[in-house]
Amino acid sequence: MTKRMWAAADGKLEIEGKRGSFDIAYGNASELQKLDIWLPDTEQEKVPFIFIIHGGGFMALDKRDCEMAHAIKETIKRGFAAVSLNYRMTQEVKFPEPIRDIKQAIRFIKKHGAEYQLDTEKMMVWGGSAGGYLTLMAALFNNEAYFDNPDDENADVQFKIDGAIAWYPITEFATLDHQLQTNSLINKYLRKEIKDQHECYVNAMPESEENAFPYHASLDSAGSILLGENCCVDNELTRKASPIYYIKSDMPRIYIQHGSGDEIVPMQQSIDFALKANELCGEERVICEIVPDAIHGSMLFETADNYDKLFAFIHAIMD
C-alpha cells in the first residue's frame, strides 16, 4: 500500500535580467489576471510563442513556479517565446471563471501581442494537470460564448488555437473515481514495484492511500471545490466542465501525455478523450502517449528526449 504521490513544486523562475515583459494585466477583476512574456535571445521582429498554463489543483501555484518552469525554459531555449498565465483560483471563484480568464488572456495577446514582439498568426497552448485541463478547454472553447468574461474589453477579438500539449489532464469529471478504483484493483494484483521514484516526489494533498475512496468524489477535492459540488456525479454541470464534451471535427491537433502510474488523474481520462476525438475526426487528431510507470507530475515528462519529441510536434504546427 502506498500514498498517492506527485512532484513537489518548489522554487520560482527569476525575472531579473531576463528578456520579456512581466506581470502584464489582461483583466481588472483580480490581481491574478496577469501574464508574463518570456522572450528568447533572437533578432526576430515577430517571435512565435506558446501559452503555458500552470497547474496546482485550481487552487495553488503561480505562472513562475517550477511546476511548468522547465517547459518555459525549454521553450525559450528552442527559439520560441513563452506566455505564462495566471488565472483566478478557487479561493476567489468557481467554475467557469478560471476558463474565462484563460480565454480573456488569449484574446488580449491576439490583439496586443505584436506590441510585445509576438507573432500571433499561430498560437499553441501547453499545460500540466489543472493546466492541462485548461489547455484542452482553451483548444476547444473559442466559439463558446459561455466562456466569455462579461468585462472582457477584447470580447470582439476572434482567435483559434492551432495546437496544444496537455500533460495528465482531467477530461471527464464524472468518471474520475471509477477509473482510479479500476486502476487500484489492477495494481493490487499486477504491480510488482513502484518504478518511478525521484527525490522531489512528495505525498499528494490531501494525503491519502492510493486505494482510499472517495477521492475526487469528496467535497474537499480540487474538482469538487472548483465545481461547488461533487464532481463525480454525471450531470449537466460536470458535463459542462468536461473537455470530452467539447470535441468537434474542426478541433486542433493535440498531443496528450499521461503516466500509467498516475494515482491522481487516471490515464483513462486521456485515452478516452483521444479515442473519442479520433473517431469523430476520422484521423489521429489527438496523439495520446502513455508514459510507462510515470506518476502525476513525473520527472519522466521533463527529459531531453521527451522535449525533443514535443518540440517536433510544435514545429510541425508552427513552422
Short mmCIF file of C-alpha atoms in Angstrom, two decimals:
data_model
loop_
_atom_site.label_atom_id
_atom_site.label_comp_id
_atom_site.label_asym_id
_atom_site.label_seq_id
_atom_site.Cartn_x
_atom_site.Cartn_y
_atom_site.Cartn_z
CA MET A 1 0.00 0.00 0.00
CA THR A 2 1.38 3.43 -0.94
CA LYS A 3 0.40 7.06 -0.64
CA ARG A 4 -0.77 9.00 -3.66
CA MET A 5 2.30 10.91 -4.87
CA TRP A 6 3.16 13.88 -7.05
CA ALA A 7 6.17 16.07 -7.75
CA ALA A 8 6.84 18.94 -5.35
CA ALA A 9 6.68 22.42 -6.92
CA ASP A 10 9.47 24.19 -5.05
CA GLY A 11 11.22 27.29 -6.35
CA LYS A 12 10.39 30.02 -8.83
CA LEU A 13 11.70 31.46 -12.07
CA GLU A 14 13.56 34.73 -11.61
CA ILE A 15 12.79 37.64 -13.94
CA GLU A 16 15.80 39.83 -13.15
CA GLY A 17 17.93 40.23 -16.26
CA LYS A 18 15.52 38.21 -18.41
CA ARG A 19 14.20 39.37 -21.77
CA GLY A 20 10.48 40.00 -21.88
CA SER A 21 7.62 41.79 -20.16
CA PHE A 22 6.24 40.66 -16.85
CA ASP A 23 3.06 40.98 -14.78
CA ILE A 24 1.03 42.39 -17.66
CA ALA A 25 -2.63 42.78 -16.68
CA TYR A 26 -5.05 41.20 -19.15
CA GLY A 27 -8.09 41.87 -16.94
CA ASN A 28 -9.05 44.05 -13.99
CA ALA A 29 -11.23 41.75 -11.89
CA SER A 30 -8.32 40.31 -9.88
CA GLU A 31 -4.61 40.68 -9.20
CA LEU A 32 -4.25 37.17 -10.59
CA GLN A 33 -5.32 38.24 -14.09
CA LYS A 34 -1.74 38.79 -15.19
CA LEU A 35 0.70 37.17 -17.59
CA ASP A 36 4.44 37.04 -18.27
CA ILE A 37 6.05 37.17 -21.72
CA TRP A 38 9.43 35.43 -21.84
CA LEU A 39 11.41 36.21 -24.99
CA PRO A 40 14.26 34.13 -26.44
CA ASP A 41 17.57 35.65 -27.48
CA THR A 42 16.66 36.48 -31.07
CA GLU A 43 16.69 39.35 -33.54
CA GLN A 44 13.30 38.38 -34.95
CA GLU A 45 10.80 41.23 -35.04
CA LYS A 46 7.94 38.77 -34.54
CA VAL A 47 8.59 35.73 -32.38
CA PRO A 48 6.41 32.58 -32.46
CA PHE A 49 5.12 31.76 -28.99
CA ILE A 50 3.35 29.23 -26.81
CA PHE A 51 0.87 29.91 -24.00
CA ILE A 52 1.91 27.99 -20.87
CA ILE A 53 -0.66 27.35 -18.13
CA HIS A 54 0.36 26.24 -14.65
CA GLY A 55 -1.39 23.55 -12.64
CA GLY A 56 -1.98 23.31 -8.90
CA GLY A 57 -5.46 21.87 -8.48
CA PHE A 58 -7.12 25.17 -9.42
CA MET A 59 -6.08 26.47 -6.00
CA ALA A 60 -2.28 26.80 -5.87
CA LEU A 61 0.95 27.69 -7.69
CA ASP A 62 1.84 30.56 -9.99
CA LYS A 63 2.96 31.35 -13.54
CA ARG A 64 6.61 31.34 -12.40
CA ASP A 65 6.58 28.27 -10.18
CA CYS A 66 8.85 25.39 -11.10
CA GLU A 67 5.90 23.12 -11.94
CA MET A 68 5.99 24.46 -15.54
CA ALA A 69 9.34 26.26 -15.29
CA HIS A 70 11.22 23.59 -17.25
CA ALA A 71 8.71 23.87 -20.08
CA ILE A 72 9.13 27.66 -20.10
CA LYS A 73 12.93 27.40 -20.17
CA GLU A 74 12.88 24.77 -22.93
CA THR A 75 10.51 26.92 -24.96
CA ILE A 76 12.82 29.93 -24.73
CA LYS A 77 15.94 27.85 -25.38
CA ARG A 78 14.41 26.48 -28.58
CA GLY A 79 13.65 29.91 -30.01
CA PHE A 80 10.02 30.40 -29.03
CA ALA A 81 8.55 32.97 -26.67
CA ALA A 82 6.57 31.69 -23.68
CA VAL A 83 3.46 33.48 -22.45
CA SER A 84 2.80 32.12 -18.96
CA LEU A 85 -0.61 32.81 -17.47
CA ASN A 86 -2.06 33.31 -14.04
CA TYR A 87 -5.80 32.95 -13.56
CA ARG A 88 -8.27 33.27 -10.71
CA MET A 89 -8.33 30.22 -8.49
CA THR A 90 -10.89 28.62 -6.23
CA GLN A 91 -10.08 30.84 -3.26
CA GLU A 92 -11.80 33.57 -5.31
CA VAL A 93 -14.07 31.93 -7.87
CA LYS A 94 -15.70 28.72 -9.06
CA PHE A 95 -16.18 27.18 -12.49
CA PRO A 96 -16.28 28.55 -15.17
CA GLU A 97 -14.28 31.65 -14.13
CA PRO A 98 -10.73 30.18 -14.46
CA ILE A 99 -11.57 29.11 -18.02
CA ARG A 100 -12.99 32.53 -18.80
CA ASP A 101 -9.72 34.05 -17.62
CA ILE A 102 -7.72 31.87 -20.00
CA LYS A 103 -9.94 32.93 -22.89
CA GLN A 104 -9.59 36.59 -21.90
CA ALA A 105 -5.79 36.27 -21.76
CA ILE A 106 -5.67 34.65 -25.21
CA ARG A 107 -7.78 37.44 -26.68
CA PHE A 108 -5.55 40.05 -25.04
CA ILE A 109 -2.45 38.54 -26.65
CA LYS A 110 -4.17 38.10 -30.00
CA LYS A 111 -4.92 41.84 -30.01
CA HIS A 112 -1.79 43.22 -28.34
CA GLY A 113 0.84 40.54 -28.98
CA ALA A 114 2.62 42.50 -31.72
CA GLU A 115 3.33 45.24 -29.17
CA TYR A 116 5.40 42.67 -27.26
CA GLN A 117 7.25 41.22 -30.29
CA LEU A 118 4.91 38.22 -30.61
CA ASP A 119 3.78 36.63 -33.87
CA THR A 120 0.09 35.91 -33.29
CA GLU A 121 -0.54 34.28 -36.67
CA LYS A 122 -0.38 30.86 -35.00
CA MET A 123 -0.95 30.06 -31.33
CA MET A 124 -0.37 26.96 -29.21
CA VAL A 125 -1.20 26.15 -25.59
CA TRP A 126 0.66 23.87 -23.15
CA GLY A 127 -0.14 22.93 -19.57
CA GLY A 128 0.04 20.20 -16.96
CA SER A 129 -2.53 18.81 -14.53
CA ALA A 130 -5.08 21.59 -13.87
CA GLY A 131 -3.14 23.49 -16.53
CA GLY A 132 -3.54 20.52 -18.85
CA TYR A 133 -7.29 20.63 -18.30
CA LEU A 134 -7.34 24.37 -19.00
CA THR A 135 -5.19 23.74 -22.08
CA LEU A 136 -7.77 21.35 -23.52
CA MET A 137 -10.58 23.79 -22.78
CA ALA A 138 -8.58 26.56 -24.47
CA ALA A 139 -8.10 24.39 -27.55
CA LEU A 140 -11.81 23.68 -27.81
CA PHE A 141 -13.76 26.69 -26.50
CA ASN A 142 -13.05 29.52 -28.96
CA ASN A 143 -16.67 29.69 -30.18
CA GLU A 144 -18.30 29.01 -26.80
CA ALA A 145 -19.90 32.28 -25.60
CA TYR A 146 -20.46 30.65 -22.19
CA PHE A 147 -16.73 31.08 -21.51
CA ASP A 148 -16.63 34.82 -22.28
CA ASN A 149 -15.80 37.11 -19.36
CA PRO A 150 -18.50 39.80 -19.19
CA ASP A 151 -15.90 42.53 -18.58
CA ASP A 152 -13.55 41.43 -21.40
CA GLU A 153 -12.58 44.58 -23.33
CA ASN A 154 -11.47 42.39 -26.25
CA ALA A 155 -14.61 40.26 -26.48
CA ASP A 156 -14.89 41.01 -30.20
CA VAL A 157 -11.44 39.56 -30.97
CA GLN A 158 -11.63 36.31 -32.94
CA PHE A 159 -8.97 33.64 -32.50
CA LYS A 160 -8.24 29.97 -32.91
CA ILE A 161 -5.74 27.70 -31.22
CA ASP A 162 -3.61 25.82 -33.74
CA GLY A 163 -2.25 23.11 -31.43
CA ALA A 164 -1.98 22.03 -27.82
CA ILE A 165 0.09 19.89 -25.47
CA ALA A 166 -1.63 18.58 -22.36
CA TRP A 167 0.08 16.67 -19.58
CA TYR A 168 -2.10 14.35 -17.43
CA PRO A 169 -5.35 16.37 -17.76
CA ILE A 170 -8.84 15.76 -16.45
CA THR A 171 -11.13 15.25 -19.44
CA GLU A 172 -14.33 13.93 -17.81
CA PHE A 173 -15.01 14.68 -14.16
CA ALA A 174 -17.77 12.13 -13.59
CA THR A 175 -15.58 9.11 -14.36
CA LEU A 176 -12.50 10.04 -12.28
CA ASP A 177 -13.03 7.92 -9.17
CA HIS A 178 -14.39 4.90 -11.06
CA GLN A 179 -11.26 4.84 -13.22
CA LEU A 180 -8.95 5.28 -10.21
CA GLN A 181 -10.71 2.41 -8.43
CA THR A 182 -10.26 0.22 -11.50
CA ASN A 183 -6.54 1.00 -11.57
CA SER A 184 -6.22 0.42 -7.83
CA LEU A 185 -7.65 -3.08 -8.21
CA ILE A 186 -5.35 -3.82 -11.15
CA ASN A 187 -2.31 -2.57 -9.21
CA LYS A 188 -3.22 -4.73 -6.23
CA TYR A 189 -2.69 -7.88 -8.26
CA LEU A 190 -0.35 -6.92 -11.10
CA ARG A 191 2.04 -4.21 -9.93
CA LYS A 192 5.31 -5.67 -8.66
CA GLU A 193 7.07 -2.45 -7.68
CA ILE A 194 6.89 1.33 -7.99
CA LYS A 195 9.46 2.17 -10.65
CA ASP A 196 9.01 5.94 -10.98
CA GLN A 197 10.91 7.35 -8.00
CA HIS A 198 12.59 10.73 -7.51
CA GLU A 199 13.75 12.79 -4.54
CA CYS A 200 11.30 15.58 -5.42
CA TYR A 201 8.22 13.35 -5.11
CA VAL A 202 6.03 14.01 -2.08
CA ASN A 203 2.68 12.85 -0.75
CA ALA A 204 -0.17 14.43 -2.69
CA MET A 205 -2.56 16.71 -0.85
CA PRO A 206 -4.92 15.90 0.67
CA GLU A 207 -2.80 12.98 1.85
CA SER A 208 -4.41 9.61 1.18
CA GLU A 209 -3.66 5.99 0.42
CA GLU A 210 -3.83 5.02 -3.25
CA ASN A 211 -6.73 2.65 -2.53
CA ALA A 212 -8.71 5.16 -0.42
CA PHE A 213 -12.05 6.27 -1.87
CA PRO A 214 -13.89 8.52 -2.42
CA TYR A 215 -11.07 10.72 -3.67
CA HIS A 216 -12.33 13.14 -6.32
CA ALA A 217 -15.92 12.46 -5.22
CA SER A 218 -15.28 14.06 -1.82
CA LEU A 219 -16.45 17.65 -1.41
CA ASP A 220 -12.94 18.81 -0.48
CA SER A 221 -11.30 17.51 -3.68
CA ALA A 222 -9.90 20.03 -6.16
CA GLY A 223 -12.54 19.23 -8.76
CA SER A 224 -15.44 19.39 -6.33
CA ILE A 225 -14.23 22.72 -4.94
CA LEU A 226 -13.94 24.06 -8.50
CA LEU A 227 -17.48 23.00 -9.38
CA GLY A 228 -19.02 23.71 -5.97
CA GLU A 229 -20.44 20.19 -5.71
CA ASN A 230 -19.44 16.52 -6.02
CA CYS A 231 -17.52 16.49 -9.31
CA CYS A 232 -18.00 12.75 -9.88
CA VAL A 233 -21.76 12.94 -10.46
CA ASP A 234 -22.80 12.74 -14.11
CA ASN A 235 -24.98 15.81 -14.55
CA GLU A 236 -25.30 18.98 -16.62
CA LEU A 237 -22.63 20.85 -14.64
CA THR A 238 -19.95 18.14 -14.76
CA ARG A 239 -20.55 17.71 -18.49
CA LYS A 240 -20.37 21.48 -19.00
CA ALA A 241 -16.99 21.41 -17.25
CA SER A 242 -15.53 18.38 -19.06
CA PRO A 243 -13.37 18.79 -22.19
CA ILE A 244 -14.55 15.49 -23.65
CA TYR A 245 -17.96 17.06 -24.35
CA TYR A 246 -16.43 19.84 -26.49
CA ILE A 247 -14.72 17.55 -29.00
CA LYS A 248 -15.55 18.60 -32.57
CA SER A 249 -14.43 17.80 -36.09
CA ASP A 250 -12.51 21.07 -36.58
CA MET A 251 -10.56 20.82 -33.32
CA PRO A 252 -6.79 21.49 -33.45
CA ARG A 253 -4.09 18.86 -33.21
CA ILE A 254 -3.39 17.89 -29.61
CA TYR A 255 -0.57 15.90 -28.02
CA ILE A 256 -1.50 14.37 -24.66
CA GLN A 257 0.96 12.58 -22.39
CA HIS A 258 -0.18 10.71 -19.30
CA GLY A 259 1.56 8.37 -16.88
CA SER A 260 0.39 4.81 -16.32
CA GLY A 261 1.27 5.21 -12.63
CA ASP A 262 -0.84 8.34 -12.11
CA GLU A 263 -2.96 7.87 -8.97
CA ILE A 264 -4.34 11.43 -9.03
CA VAL A 265 -5.78 11.67 -12.55
CA PRO A 266 -6.13 8.21 -14.16
CA MET A 267 -4.62 7.63 -17.60
CA GLN A 268 -8.03 6.55 -18.93
CA GLN A 269 -9.01 10.24 -18.92
CA SER A 270 -6.58 10.91 -21.75
CA ILE A 271 -7.20 7.60 -23.52
CA ASP A 272 -10.97 8.12 -23.66
CA PHE A 273 -10.56 11.70 -24.89
CA ALA A 274 -8.22 10.64 -27.69
CA LEU A 275 -10.37 7.71 -28.79
CA LYS A 276 -13.49 9.86 -28.99
CA ALA A 277 -11.71 12.71 -30.79
CA ASN A 278 -10.02 10.50 -33.35
CA GLU A 279 -13.21 8.58 -34.08
CA LEU A 280 -15.10 11.83 -34.67
CA CYS A 281 -12.33 13.39 -36.76
CA GLY A 282 -11.65 10.26 -38.79
CA GLU A 283 -7.91 10.60 -38.20
CA GLU A 284 -5.36 10.80 -35.39
CA ARG A 285 -6.13 14.40 -34.44
CA VAL A 286 -5.12 13.64 -30.84
CA ILE A 287 -1.88 11.82 -30.06
CA CYS A 288 -2.20 10.04 -26.72
CA GLU A 289 1.07 8.72 -25.33
CA ILE A 290 1.07 6.70 -22.13
CA VAL A 291 4.38 7.07 -20.27
CA PRO A 292 5.12 3.76 -18.51
CA ASP A 293 5.04 3.94 -14.69
CA ALA A 294 5.01 7.77 -14.60
CA ILE A 295 3.17 9.33 -11.66
CA HIS A 296 1.34 12.68 -11.64
CA GLY A 297 3.86 15.40 -12.44
CA SER A 298 6.59 12.82 -13.02
CA MET A 299 10.11 13.93 -13.92
CA LEU A 300 9.87 11.45 -16.80
CA PHE A 301 7.99 14.17 -18.69
CA GLU A 302 10.97 16.52 -18.28
CA THR A 303 13.67 14.51 -20.07
CA ALA A 304 15.62 15.89 -23.03
CA ASP A 305 14.31 13.09 -25.26
CA ASN A 306 10.73 13.91 -24.35
CA TYR A 307 11.22 17.61 -25.03
CA ASP A 308 12.72 16.72 -28.43
CA LYS A 309 9.56 14.77 -29.20
CA LEU A 310 7.24 17.56 -28.06
CA PHE A 311 9.09 20.26 -29.96
CA ALA A 312 9.00 18.17 -33.13
CA PHE A 313 5.21 18.29 -32.72
CA ILE A 314 5.35 22.05 -32.07
CA HIS A 315 7.47 22.72 -35.15
CA ALA A 316 5.13 20.64 -37.31
CA ILE A 317 2.33 23.05 -36.37
CA MET A 318 4.12 26.38 -36.03
CA ASP A 319 6.62 26.30 -38.92
#
